mmCIF file of N, CA and C and ligand atoms in Angstrom:
data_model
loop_
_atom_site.group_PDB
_atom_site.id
_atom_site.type_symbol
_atom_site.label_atom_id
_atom_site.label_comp_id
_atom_site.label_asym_id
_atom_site.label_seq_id
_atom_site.Cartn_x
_atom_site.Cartn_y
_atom_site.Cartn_z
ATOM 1 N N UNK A 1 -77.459 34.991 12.212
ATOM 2 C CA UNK A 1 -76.017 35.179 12.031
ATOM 3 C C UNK A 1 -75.751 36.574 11.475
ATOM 4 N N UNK A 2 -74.656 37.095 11.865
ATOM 5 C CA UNK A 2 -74.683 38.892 11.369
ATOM 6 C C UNK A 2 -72.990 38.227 10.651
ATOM 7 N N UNK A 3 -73.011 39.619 9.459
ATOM 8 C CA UNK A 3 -71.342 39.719 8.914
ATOM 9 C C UNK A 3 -70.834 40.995 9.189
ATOM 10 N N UNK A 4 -70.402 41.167 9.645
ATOM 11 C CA UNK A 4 -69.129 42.902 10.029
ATOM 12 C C UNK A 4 -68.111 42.685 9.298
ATOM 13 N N UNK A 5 -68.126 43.583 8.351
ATOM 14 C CA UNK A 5 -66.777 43.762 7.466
ATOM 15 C C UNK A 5 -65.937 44.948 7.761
ATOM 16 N N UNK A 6 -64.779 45.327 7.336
ATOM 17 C CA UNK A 6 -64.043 46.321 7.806
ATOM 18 C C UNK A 6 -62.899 46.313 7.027
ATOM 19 N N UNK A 7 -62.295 47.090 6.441
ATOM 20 C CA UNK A 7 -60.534 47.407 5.927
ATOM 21 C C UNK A 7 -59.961 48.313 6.804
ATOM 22 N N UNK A 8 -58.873 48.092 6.762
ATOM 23 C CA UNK A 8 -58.138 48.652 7.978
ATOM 24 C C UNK A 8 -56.701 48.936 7.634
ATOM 25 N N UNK A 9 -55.949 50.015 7.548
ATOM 26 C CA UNK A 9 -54.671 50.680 6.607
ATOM 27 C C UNK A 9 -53.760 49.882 7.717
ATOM 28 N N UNK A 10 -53.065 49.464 7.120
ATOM 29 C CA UNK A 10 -51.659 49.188 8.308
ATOM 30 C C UNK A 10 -50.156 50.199 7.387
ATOM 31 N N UNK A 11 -49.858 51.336 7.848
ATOM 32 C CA UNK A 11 -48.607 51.645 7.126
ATOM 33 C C UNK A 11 -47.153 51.184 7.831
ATOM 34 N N UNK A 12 -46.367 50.716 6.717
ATOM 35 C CA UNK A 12 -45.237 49.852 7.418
ATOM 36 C C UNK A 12 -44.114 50.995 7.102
ATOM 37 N N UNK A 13 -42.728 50.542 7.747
ATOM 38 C CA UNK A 13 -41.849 51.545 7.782
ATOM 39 C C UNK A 13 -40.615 51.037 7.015
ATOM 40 N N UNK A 14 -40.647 49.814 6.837
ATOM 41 C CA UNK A 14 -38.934 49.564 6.943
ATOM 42 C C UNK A 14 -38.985 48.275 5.429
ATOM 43 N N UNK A 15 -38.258 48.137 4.556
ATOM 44 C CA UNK A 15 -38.741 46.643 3.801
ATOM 45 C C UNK A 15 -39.162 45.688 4.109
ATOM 46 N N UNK A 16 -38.741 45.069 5.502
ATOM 47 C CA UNK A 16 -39.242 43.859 5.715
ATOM 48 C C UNK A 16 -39.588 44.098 7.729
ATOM 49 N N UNK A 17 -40.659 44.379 7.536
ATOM 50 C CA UNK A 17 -41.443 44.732 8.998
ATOM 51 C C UNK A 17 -42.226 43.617 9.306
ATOM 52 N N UNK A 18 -42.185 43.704 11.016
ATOM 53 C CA UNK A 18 -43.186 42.732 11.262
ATOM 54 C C UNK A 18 -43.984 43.475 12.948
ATOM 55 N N UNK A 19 -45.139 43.500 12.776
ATOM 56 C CA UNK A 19 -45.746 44.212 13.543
ATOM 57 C C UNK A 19 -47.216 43.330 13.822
ATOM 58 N N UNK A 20 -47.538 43.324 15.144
ATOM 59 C CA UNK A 20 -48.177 42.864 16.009
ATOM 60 C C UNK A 20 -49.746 43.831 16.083
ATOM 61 N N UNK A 21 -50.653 43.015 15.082
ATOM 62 C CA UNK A 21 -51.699 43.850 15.141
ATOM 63 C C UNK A 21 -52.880 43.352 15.648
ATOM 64 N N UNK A 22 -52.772 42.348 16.805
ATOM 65 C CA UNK A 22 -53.586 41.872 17.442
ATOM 66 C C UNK A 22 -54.676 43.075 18.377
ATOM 67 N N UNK A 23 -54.565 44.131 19.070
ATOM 68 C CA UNK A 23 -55.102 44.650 19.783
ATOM 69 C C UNK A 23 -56.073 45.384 18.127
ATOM 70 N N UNK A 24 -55.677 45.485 17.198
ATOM 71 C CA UNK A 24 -56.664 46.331 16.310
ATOM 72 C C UNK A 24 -57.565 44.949 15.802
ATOM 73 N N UNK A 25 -57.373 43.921 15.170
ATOM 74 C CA UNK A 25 -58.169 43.192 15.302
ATOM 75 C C UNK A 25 -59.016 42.809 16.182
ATOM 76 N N UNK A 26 -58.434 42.636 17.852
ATOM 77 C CA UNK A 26 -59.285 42.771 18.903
ATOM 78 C C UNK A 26 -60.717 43.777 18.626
ATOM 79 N N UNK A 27 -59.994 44.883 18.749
ATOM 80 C CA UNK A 27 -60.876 46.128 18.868
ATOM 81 C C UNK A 27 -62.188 45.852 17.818
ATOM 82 N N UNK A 28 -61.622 45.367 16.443
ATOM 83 C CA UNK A 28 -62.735 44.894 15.697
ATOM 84 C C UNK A 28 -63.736 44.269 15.650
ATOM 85 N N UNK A 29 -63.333 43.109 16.292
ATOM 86 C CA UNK A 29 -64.332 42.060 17.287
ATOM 87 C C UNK A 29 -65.104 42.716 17.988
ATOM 88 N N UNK A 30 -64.812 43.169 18.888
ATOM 89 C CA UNK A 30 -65.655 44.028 20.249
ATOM 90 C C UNK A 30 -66.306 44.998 18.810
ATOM 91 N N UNK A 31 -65.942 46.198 17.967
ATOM 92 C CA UNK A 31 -66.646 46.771 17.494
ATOM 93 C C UNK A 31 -67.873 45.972 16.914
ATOM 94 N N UNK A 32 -67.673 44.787 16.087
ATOM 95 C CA UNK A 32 -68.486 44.166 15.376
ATOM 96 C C UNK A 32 -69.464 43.676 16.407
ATOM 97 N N UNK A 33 -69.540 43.582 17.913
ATOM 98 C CA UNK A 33 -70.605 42.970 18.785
ATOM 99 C C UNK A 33 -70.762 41.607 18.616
ATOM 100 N N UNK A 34 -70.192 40.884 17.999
ATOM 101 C CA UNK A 34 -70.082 39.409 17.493
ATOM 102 C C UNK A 34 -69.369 38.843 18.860
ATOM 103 N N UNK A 35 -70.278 37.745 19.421
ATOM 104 C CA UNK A 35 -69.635 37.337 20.721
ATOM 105 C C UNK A 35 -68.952 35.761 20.148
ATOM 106 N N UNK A 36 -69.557 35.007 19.607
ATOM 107 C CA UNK A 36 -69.499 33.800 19.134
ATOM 108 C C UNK A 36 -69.438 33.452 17.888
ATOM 109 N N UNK A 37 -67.887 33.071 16.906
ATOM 110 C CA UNK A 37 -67.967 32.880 15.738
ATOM 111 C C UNK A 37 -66.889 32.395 15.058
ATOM 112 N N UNK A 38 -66.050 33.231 13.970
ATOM 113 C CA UNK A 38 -64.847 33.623 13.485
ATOM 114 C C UNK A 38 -64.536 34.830 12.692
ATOM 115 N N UNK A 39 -63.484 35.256 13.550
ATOM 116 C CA UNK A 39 -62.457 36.218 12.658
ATOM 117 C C UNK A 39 -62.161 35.749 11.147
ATOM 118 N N UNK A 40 -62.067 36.477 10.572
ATOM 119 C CA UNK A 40 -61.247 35.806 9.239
ATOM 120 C C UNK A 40 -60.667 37.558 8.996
ATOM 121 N N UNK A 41 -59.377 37.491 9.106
ATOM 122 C CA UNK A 41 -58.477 38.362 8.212
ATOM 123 C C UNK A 41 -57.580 38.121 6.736
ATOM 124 N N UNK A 42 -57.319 39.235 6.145
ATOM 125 C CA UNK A 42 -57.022 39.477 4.687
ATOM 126 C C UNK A 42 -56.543 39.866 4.350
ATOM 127 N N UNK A 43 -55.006 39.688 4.390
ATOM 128 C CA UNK A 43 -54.101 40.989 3.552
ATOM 129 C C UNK A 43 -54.625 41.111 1.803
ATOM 130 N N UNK A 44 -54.786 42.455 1.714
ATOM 131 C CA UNK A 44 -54.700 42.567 -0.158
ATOM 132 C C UNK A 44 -53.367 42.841 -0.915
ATOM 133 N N UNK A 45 -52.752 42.208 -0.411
ATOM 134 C CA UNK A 45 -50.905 42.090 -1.358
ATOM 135 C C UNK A 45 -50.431 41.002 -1.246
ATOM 136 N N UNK A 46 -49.420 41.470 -2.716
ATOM 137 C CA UNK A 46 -48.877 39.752 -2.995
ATOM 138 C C UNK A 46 -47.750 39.799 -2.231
ATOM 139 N N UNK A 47 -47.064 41.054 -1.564
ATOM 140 C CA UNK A 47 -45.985 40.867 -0.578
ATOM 141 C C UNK A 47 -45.879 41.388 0.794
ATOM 142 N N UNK A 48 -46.789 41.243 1.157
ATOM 143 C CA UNK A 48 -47.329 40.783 2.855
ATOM 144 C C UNK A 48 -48.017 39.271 3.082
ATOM 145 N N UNK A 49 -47.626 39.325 4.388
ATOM 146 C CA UNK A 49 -48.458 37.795 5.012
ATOM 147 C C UNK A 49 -48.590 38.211 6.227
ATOM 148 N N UNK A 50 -49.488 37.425 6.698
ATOM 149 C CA UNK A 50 -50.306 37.562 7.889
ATOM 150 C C UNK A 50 -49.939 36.011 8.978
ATOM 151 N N UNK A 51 -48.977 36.229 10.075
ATOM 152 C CA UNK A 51 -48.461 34.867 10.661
ATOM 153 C C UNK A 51 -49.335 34.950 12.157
ATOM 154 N N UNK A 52 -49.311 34.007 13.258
ATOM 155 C CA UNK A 52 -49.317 33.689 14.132
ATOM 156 C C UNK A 52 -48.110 33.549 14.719
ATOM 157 N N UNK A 53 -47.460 33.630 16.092
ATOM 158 C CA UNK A 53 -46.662 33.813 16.574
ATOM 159 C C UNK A 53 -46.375 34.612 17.576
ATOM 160 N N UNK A 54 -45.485 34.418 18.569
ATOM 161 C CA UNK A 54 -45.060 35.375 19.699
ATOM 162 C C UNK A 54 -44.066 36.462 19.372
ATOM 163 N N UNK A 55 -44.784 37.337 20.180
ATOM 164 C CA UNK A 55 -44.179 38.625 19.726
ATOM 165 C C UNK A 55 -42.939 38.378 20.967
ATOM 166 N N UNK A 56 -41.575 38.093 20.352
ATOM 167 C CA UNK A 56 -40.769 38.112 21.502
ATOM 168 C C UNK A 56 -39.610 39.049 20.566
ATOM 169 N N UNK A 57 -38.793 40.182 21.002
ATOM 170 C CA UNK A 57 -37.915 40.375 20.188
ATOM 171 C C UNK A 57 -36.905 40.413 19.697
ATOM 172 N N UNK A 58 -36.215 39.098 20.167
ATOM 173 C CA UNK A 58 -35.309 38.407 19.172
ATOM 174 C C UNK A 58 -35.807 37.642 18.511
ATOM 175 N N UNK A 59 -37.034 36.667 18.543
ATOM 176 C CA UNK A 59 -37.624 36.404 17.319
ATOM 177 C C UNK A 59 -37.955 37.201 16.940
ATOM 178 N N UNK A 60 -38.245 37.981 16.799
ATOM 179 C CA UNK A 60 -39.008 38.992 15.916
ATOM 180 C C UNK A 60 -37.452 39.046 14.821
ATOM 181 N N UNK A 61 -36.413 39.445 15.462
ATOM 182 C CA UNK A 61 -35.538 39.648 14.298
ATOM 183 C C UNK A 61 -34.933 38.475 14.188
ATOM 184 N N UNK A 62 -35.324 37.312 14.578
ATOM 185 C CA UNK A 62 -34.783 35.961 13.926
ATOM 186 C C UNK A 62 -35.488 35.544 12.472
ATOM 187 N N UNK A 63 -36.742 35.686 12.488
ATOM 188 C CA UNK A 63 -38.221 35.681 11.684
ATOM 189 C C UNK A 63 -37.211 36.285 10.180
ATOM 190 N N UNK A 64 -37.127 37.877 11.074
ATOM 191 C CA UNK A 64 -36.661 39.037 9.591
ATOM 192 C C UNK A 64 -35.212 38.411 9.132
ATOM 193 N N UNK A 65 -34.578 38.132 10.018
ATOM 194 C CA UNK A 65 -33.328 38.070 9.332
ATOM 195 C C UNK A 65 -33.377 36.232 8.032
ATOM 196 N N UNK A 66 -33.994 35.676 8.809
ATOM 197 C CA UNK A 66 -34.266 34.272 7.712
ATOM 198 C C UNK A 66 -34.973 34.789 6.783
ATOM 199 N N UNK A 67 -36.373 35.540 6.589
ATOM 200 C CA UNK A 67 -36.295 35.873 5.274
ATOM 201 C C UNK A 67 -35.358 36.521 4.785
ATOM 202 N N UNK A 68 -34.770 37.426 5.114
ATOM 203 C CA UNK A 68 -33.545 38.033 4.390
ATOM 204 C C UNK A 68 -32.495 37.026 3.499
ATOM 205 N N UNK A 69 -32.199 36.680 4.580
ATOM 206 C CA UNK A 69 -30.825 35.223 4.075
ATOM 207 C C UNK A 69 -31.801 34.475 3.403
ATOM 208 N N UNK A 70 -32.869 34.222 3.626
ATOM 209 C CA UNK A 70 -33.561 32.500 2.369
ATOM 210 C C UNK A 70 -34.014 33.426 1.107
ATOM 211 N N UNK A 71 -34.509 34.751 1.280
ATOM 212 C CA UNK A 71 -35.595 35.062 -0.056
ATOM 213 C C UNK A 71 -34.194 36.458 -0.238
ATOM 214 N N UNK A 72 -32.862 36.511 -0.977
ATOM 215 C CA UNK A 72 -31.927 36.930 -0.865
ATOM 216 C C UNK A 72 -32.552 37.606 -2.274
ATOM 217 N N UNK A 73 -32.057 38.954 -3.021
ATOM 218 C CA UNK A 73 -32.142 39.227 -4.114
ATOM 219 C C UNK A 73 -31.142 38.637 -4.929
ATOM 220 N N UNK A 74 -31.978 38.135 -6.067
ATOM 221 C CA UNK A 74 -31.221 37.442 -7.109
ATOM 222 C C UNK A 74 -31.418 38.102 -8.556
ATOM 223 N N UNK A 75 -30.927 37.506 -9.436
ATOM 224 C CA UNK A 75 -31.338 37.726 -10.852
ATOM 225 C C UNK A 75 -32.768 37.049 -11.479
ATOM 226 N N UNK A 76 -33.653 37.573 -10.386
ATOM 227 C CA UNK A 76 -35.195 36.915 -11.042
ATOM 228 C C UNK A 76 -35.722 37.867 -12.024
ATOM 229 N N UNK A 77 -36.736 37.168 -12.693
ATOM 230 C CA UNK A 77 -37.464 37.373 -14.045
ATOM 231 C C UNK A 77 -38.643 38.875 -13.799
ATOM 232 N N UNK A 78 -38.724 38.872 -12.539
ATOM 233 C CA UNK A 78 -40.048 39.772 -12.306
ATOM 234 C C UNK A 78 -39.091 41.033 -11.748
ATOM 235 N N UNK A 79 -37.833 40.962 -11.340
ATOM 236 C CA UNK A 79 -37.202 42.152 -10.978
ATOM 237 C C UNK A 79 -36.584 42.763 -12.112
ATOM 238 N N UNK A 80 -36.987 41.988 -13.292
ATOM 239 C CA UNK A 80 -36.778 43.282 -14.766
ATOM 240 C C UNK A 80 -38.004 44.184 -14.920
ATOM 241 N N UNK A 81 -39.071 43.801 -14.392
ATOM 242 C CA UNK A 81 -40.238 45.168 -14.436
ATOM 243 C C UNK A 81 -40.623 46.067 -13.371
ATOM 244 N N UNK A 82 -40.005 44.773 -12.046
ATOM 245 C CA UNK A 82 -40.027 45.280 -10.642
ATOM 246 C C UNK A 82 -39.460 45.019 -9.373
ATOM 247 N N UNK A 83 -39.110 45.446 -8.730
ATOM 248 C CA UNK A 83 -37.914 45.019 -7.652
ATOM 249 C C UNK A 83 -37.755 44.223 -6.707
ATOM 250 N N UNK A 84 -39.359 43.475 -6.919
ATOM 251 C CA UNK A 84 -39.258 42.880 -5.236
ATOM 252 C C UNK A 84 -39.847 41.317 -5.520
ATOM 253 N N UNK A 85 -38.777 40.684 -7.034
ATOM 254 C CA UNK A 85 -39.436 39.088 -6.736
ATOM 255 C C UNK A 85 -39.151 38.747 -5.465
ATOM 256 N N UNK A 86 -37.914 38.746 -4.531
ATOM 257 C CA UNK A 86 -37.916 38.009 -3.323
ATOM 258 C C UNK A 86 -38.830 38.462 -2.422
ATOM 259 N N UNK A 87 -39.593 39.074 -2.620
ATOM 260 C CA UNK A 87 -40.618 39.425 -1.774
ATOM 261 C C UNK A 87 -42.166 38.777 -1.552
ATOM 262 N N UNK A 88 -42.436 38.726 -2.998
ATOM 263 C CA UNK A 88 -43.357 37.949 -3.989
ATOM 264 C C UNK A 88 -43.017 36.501 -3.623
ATOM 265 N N UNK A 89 -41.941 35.872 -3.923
ATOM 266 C CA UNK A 89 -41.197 34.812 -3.491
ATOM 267 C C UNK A 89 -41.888 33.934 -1.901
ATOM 268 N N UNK A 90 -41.150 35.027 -1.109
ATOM 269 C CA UNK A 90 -41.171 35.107 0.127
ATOM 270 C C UNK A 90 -42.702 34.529 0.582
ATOM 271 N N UNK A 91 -43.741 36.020 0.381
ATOM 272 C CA UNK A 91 -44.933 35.798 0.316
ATOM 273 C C UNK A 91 -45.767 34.682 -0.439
ATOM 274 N N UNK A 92 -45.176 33.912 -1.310
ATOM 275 C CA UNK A 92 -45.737 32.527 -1.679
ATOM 276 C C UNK A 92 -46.093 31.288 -0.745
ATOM 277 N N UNK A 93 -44.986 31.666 -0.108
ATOM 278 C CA UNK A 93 -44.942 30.222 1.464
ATOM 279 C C UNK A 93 -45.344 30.709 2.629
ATOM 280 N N UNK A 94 -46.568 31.642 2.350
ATOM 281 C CA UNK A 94 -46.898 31.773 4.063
ATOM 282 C C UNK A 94 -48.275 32.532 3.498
ATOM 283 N N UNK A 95 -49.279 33.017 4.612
ATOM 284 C CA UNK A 95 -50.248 32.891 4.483
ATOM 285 C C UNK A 95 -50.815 34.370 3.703
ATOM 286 N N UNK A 96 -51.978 34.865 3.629
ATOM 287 C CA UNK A 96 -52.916 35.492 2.904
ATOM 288 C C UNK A 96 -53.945 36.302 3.700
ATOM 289 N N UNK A 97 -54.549 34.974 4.239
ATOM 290 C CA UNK A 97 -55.446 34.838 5.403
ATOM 291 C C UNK A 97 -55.078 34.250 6.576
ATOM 292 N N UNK A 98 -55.810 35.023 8.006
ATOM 293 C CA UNK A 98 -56.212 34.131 8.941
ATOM 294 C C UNK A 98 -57.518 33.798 9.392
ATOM 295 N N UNK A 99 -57.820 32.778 9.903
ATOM 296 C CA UNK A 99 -59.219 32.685 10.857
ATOM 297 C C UNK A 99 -58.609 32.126 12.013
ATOM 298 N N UNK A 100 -59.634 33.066 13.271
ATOM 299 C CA UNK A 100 -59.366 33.066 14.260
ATOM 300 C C UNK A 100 -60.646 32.899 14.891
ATOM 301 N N UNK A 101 -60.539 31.537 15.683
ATOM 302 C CA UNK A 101 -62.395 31.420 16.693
ATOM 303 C C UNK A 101 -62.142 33.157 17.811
ATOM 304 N N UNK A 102 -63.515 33.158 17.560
ATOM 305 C CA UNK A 102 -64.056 34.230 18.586
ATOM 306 C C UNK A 102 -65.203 33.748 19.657
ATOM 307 N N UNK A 103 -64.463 33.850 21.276
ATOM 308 C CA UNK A 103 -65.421 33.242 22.568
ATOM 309 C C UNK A 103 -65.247 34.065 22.744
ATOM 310 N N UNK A 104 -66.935 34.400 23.760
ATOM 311 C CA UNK A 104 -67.257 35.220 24.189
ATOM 312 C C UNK A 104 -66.282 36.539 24.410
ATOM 313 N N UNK A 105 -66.448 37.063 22.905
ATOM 314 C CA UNK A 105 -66.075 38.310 22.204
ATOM 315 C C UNK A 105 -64.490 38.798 22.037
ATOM 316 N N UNK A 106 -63.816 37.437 22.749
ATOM 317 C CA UNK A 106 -62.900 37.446 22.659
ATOM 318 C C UNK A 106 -61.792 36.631 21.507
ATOM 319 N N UNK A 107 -60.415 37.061 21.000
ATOM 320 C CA UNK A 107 -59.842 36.156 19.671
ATOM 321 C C UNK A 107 -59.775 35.168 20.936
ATOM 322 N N UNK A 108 -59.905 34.051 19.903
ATOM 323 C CA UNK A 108 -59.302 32.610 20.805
ATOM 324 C C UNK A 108 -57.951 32.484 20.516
ATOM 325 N N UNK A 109 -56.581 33.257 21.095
ATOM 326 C CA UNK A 109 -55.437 32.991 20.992
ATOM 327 C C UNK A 109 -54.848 32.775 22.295
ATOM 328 N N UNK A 110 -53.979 31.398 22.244
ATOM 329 C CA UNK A 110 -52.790 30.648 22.709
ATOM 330 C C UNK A 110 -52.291 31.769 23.892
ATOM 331 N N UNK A 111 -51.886 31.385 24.867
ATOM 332 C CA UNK A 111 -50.965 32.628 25.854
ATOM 333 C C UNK A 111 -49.929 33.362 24.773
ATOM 334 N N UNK A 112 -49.485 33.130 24.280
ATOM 335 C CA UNK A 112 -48.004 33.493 23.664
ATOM 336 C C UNK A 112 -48.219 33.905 21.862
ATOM 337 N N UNK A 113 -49.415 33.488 21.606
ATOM 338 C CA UNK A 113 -49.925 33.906 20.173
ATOM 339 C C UNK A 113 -50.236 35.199 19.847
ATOM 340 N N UNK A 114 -49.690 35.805 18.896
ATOM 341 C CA UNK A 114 -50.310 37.130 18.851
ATOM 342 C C UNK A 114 -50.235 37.036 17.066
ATOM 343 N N UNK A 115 -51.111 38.374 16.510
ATOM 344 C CA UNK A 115 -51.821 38.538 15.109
ATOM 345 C C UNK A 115 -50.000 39.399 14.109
ATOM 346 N N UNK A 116 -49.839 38.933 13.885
ATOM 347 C CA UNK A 116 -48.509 39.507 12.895
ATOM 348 C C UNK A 116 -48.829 39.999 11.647
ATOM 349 N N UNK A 117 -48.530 40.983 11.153
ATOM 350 C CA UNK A 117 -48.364 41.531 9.917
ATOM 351 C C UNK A 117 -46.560 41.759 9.429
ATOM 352 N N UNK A 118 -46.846 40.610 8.671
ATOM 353 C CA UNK A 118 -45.059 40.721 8.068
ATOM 354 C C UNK A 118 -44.793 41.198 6.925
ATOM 355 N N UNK A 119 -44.746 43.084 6.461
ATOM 356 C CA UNK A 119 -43.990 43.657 5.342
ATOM 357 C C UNK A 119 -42.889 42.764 5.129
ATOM 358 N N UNK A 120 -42.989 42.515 3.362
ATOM 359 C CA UNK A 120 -41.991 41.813 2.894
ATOM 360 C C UNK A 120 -41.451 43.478 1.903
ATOM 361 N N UNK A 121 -41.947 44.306 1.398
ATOM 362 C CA UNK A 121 -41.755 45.326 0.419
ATOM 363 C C UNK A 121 -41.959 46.431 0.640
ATOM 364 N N UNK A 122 -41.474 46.682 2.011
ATOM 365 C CA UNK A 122 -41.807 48.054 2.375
ATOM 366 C C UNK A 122 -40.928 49.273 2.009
ATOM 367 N N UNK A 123 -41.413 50.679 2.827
ATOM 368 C CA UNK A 123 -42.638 50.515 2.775
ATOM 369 C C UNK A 123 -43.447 51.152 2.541
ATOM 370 N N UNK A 124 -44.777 50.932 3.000
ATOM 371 C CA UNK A 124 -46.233 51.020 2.243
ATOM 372 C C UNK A 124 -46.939 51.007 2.906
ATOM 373 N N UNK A 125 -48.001 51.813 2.070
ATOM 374 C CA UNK A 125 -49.507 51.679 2.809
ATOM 375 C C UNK A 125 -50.041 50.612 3.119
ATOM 376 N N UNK A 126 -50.651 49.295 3.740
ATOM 377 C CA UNK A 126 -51.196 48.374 3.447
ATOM 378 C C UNK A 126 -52.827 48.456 3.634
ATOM 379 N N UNK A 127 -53.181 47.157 3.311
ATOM 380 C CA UNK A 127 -54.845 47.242 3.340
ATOM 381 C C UNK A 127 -54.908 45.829 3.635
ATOM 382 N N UNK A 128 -55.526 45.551 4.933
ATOM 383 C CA UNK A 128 -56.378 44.679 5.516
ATOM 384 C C UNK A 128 -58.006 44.619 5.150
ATOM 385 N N UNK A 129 -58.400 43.190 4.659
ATOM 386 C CA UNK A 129 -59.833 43.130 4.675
ATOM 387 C C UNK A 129 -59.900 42.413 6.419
ATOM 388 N N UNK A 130 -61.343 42.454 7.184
ATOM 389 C CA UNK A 130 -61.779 41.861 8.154
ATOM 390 C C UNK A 130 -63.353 41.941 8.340
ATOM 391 N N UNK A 131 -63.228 40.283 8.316
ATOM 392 C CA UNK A 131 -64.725 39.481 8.233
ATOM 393 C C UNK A 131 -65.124 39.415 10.160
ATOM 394 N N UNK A 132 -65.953 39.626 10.376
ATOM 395 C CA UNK A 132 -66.176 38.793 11.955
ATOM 396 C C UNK A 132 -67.558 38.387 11.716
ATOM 397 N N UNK A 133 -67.752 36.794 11.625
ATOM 398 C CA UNK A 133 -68.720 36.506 11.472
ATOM 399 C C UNK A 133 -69.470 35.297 12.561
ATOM 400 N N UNK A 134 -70.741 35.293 13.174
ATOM 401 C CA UNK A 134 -71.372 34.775 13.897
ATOM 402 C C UNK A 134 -72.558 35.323 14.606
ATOM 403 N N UNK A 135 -72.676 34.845 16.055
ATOM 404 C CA UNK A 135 -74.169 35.433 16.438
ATOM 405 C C UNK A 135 -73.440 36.690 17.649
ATOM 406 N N UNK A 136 -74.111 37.512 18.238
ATOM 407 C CA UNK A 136 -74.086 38.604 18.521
ATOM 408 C C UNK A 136 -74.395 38.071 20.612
HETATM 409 ZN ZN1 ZN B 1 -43.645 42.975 -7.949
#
């Protein structure tokens, strides 16, 4: 069994971005030579998440605009030291990580599935960890 690790910068543009980073994860896979296994990806922030989903784009701004309206700025406790509880918030109910099976060297995703990176606090530099682990 081999492990390929990798970090990978994603810089976002806008506060609340959502961008489709399936072809760089791809690319990772194929770099790592790992034909048979799992992906596992990693955002390192408490206000990003990492979704599954079709990149279509009015969802895309259906997605942004519900966090907007549900995770609304309020008078929270953490926006007296810093600005972005609804962000923090936000990022509580959705994911961290993904794992994704890898066949023959390919992600195992759905026709219509693609790898999302959703800035909740942009923006920013980000930092992706990525595991690809299995046989070669
Ligand atoms: Zn904060």
């Amino acid at each position: 069994m081999k492990i390929f690790t990798k970090q990978v910068e994603v810089k976002t543009g806008e506060r609340v971005e959502l961008r489709d980073i399936t072809s760089e994860v791809q690319s990772l896979v194929e770099e790592s030579k790992i034909t048979e296994g799992i992906a596992f990806i990693h955002t390192l922030h408490t206000t990003v998440t990492l979704i599954i989903n079709e990149n279509e784009s009015g969802l895309l701004k259906d997605i942004k605009r519900w966090i907007q309206e549900t995770f609304t700025r309020k008078d929270y406790n953490h926006d007296k030291i810093d600005t972005n509880a609804a962000a923090h918030i936000a990022a509580s109910f959705a994911k961290n990580s993904l794992t994704i099976p890898v066949e023959n060297g390919k992600l195992a995703l759905g026709t219509w599935q693609r790898i999302l990176h959703l800035e909740l606090d942009g923006p920013r530099t980000r930092r992706i960890i990525m595991q690809v682990i299995g046989t070669p």
